[in-house]
């Protein structure tokens, strides 16, 4: 049984919602992706994390992680992740590192203020997590010279992940209130 909130059972209804949100995430990832100047072109924004954030708010943090996993696995399977398995791993880690803290914080304070705090903390955790993952794993795997990695982290990876998650947070903030009734248990 997953820890997800008021009625935390892993029900068919929740599985259907996770699948739906995962599919929406794939569509957003595939059809709305673009670089954000002045960051390098290999860092692209897509709103595909928004459904995972919605899942973590509506059903709990681990549901957000599962929606992120569904999105990444399906996108990878259909060839939508241009950076291959390393890009898929990076995308999953970014979304999961946001969903876990944001979902737990929002679960304790289900207000607008709680949502804002949850998303700001999630954004910071994601930027730090992805900086560490890129420093120790992802960039070395791509063969980036060690002497360039620190500069990339400071000038591109950390700020990009902060901007990316804050954009997704703003979208979620305005969208979630309008659709949260869909997630209310009958």
CSV table of C-alpha atoms in Angstrom, one decimal, residues 83-166:
chain,number,residue,atom,x,y,z
A,83,UNK,CA,19.6,11.6,-25.1
A,84,UNK,CA,18.9,7.9,-24.8
A,85,UNK,CA,19.0,6.0,-21.5
A,86,UNK,CA,21.1,8.7,-19.7
A,87,UNK,CA,18.6,11.4,-20.7
A,88,UNK,CA,15.7,9.1,-19.5
A,89,UNK,CA,17.5,8.6,-16.2
A,90,UNK,CA,18.1,12.4,-15.9
A,91,UNK,CA,14.5,13.2,-16.6
A,92,UNK,CA,13.2,10.6,-14.1
A,93,UNK,CA,15.6,11.8,-11.4
A,94,UNK,CA,14.6,15.4,-11.9
A,95,UNK,CA,10.9,14.7,-11.7
A,96,UNK,CA,11.2,12.3,-8.8
A,97,UNK,CA,13.5,14.6,-6.8
A,98,UNK,CA,10.7,17.3,-7.2
A,99,UNK,CA,7.7,15.0,-6.5
A,100,UNK,CA,9.0,13.5,-3.2
A,101,UNK,CA,9.6,16.7,-1.2
A,102,UNK,CA,6.8,18.7,-2.8
A,103,UNK,CA,4.3,15.9,-2.2
A,104,UNK,CA,5.2,15.4,1.4
A,105,UNK,CA,5.2,19.1,2.2
A,106,UNK,CA,1.9,19.6,0.4
A,107,UNK,CA,0.4,16.6,2.2
A,108,UNK,CA,1.1,18.3,5.5
A,109,UNK,CA,-0.3,21.7,4.5
A,110,UNK,CA,-3.0,21.5,1.8
A,111,UNK,CA,-3.4,25.2,1.2
A,112,UNK,CA,-2.2,27.6,-1.5
A,113,UNK,CA,0.6,28.7,0.7
A,114,UNK,CA,1.5,25.0,1.4
A,115,UNK,CA,1.5,24.4,-2.4
A,116,UNK,CA,3.8,27.3,-3.0
A,117,UNK,CA,6.2,26.3,-0.3
A,118,UNK,CA,6.1,22.7,-1.6
A,119,UNK,CA,6.9,23.7,-5.1
A,120,UNK,CA,9.7,26.1,-4.1
A,121,UNK,CA,11.3,23.4,-1.9
A,122,UNK,CA,10.9,20.9,-4.7
A,123,UNK,CA,12.5,23.2,-7.2
A,124,UNK,CA,15.5,23.8,-4.9
A,125,UNK,CA,15.9,20.0,-4.1
A,126,UNK,CA,15.7,19.2,-7.9
A,127,UNK,CA,18.3,21.8,-8.8
A,128,UNK,CA,20.7,20.5,-6.1
A,129,UNK,CA,20.0,16.8,-6.9
A,130,UNK,CA,20.5,17.3,-10.6
A,131,UNK,CA,23.7,19.3,-10.0
A,132,UNK,CA,25.1,16.5,-8.0
A,133,UNK,CA,23.9,13.8,-10.5
A,134,UNK,CA,25.3,15.7,-13.4
A,135,UNK,CA,28.6,16.4,-11.6
A,136,UNK,CA,29.2,12.8,-10.5
A,137,UNK,CA,27.4,10.7,-13.1
A,138,UNK,CA,25.7,12.2,-16.1
A,139,UNK,CA,28.3,14.7,-17.5
A,140,UNK,CA,31.3,12.3,-16.9
A,141,UNK,CA,29.3,9.6,-18.7
A,142,UNK,CA,29.0,11.9,-21.7
A,143,UNK,CA,32.7,12.5,-21.7
A,144,UNK,CA,32.6,16.1,-20.6
A,145,UNK,CA,36.1,17.0,-19.5
A,146,UNK,CA,36.4,17.2,-15.7
A,147,UNK,CA,37.7,20.7,-15.7
A,148,UNK,CA,34.5,21.9,-17.6
A,149,UNK,CA,32.0,20.1,-15.4
A,150,UNK,CA,32.1,22.6,-12.4
A,151,UNK,CA,31.5,25.5,-14.7
A,152,UNK,CA,28.6,23.8,-16.5
A,153,UNK,CA,27.0,23.0,-13.1
A,154,UNK,CA,27.2,26.6,-11.9
A,155,UNK,CA,26.3,28.4,-15.2
A,156,UNK,CA,23.8,25.9,-16.7
A,157,UNK,CA,22.7,22.8,-14.8
A,158,UNK,CA,21.7,24.4,-11.5
A,159,UNK,CA,20.0,27.5,-12.9
A,160,UNK,CA,18.3,25.6,-15.7
A,161,UNK,CA,16.8,23.1,-13.3
A,162,UNK,CA,15.6,25.9,-11.0
A,163,UNK,CA,14.0,27.7,-13.9
A,164,UNK,CA,12.5,24.5,-15.4
A,165,UNK,CA,10.9,23.5,-12.1
A,166,UNK,CA,9.7,27.0,-11.3
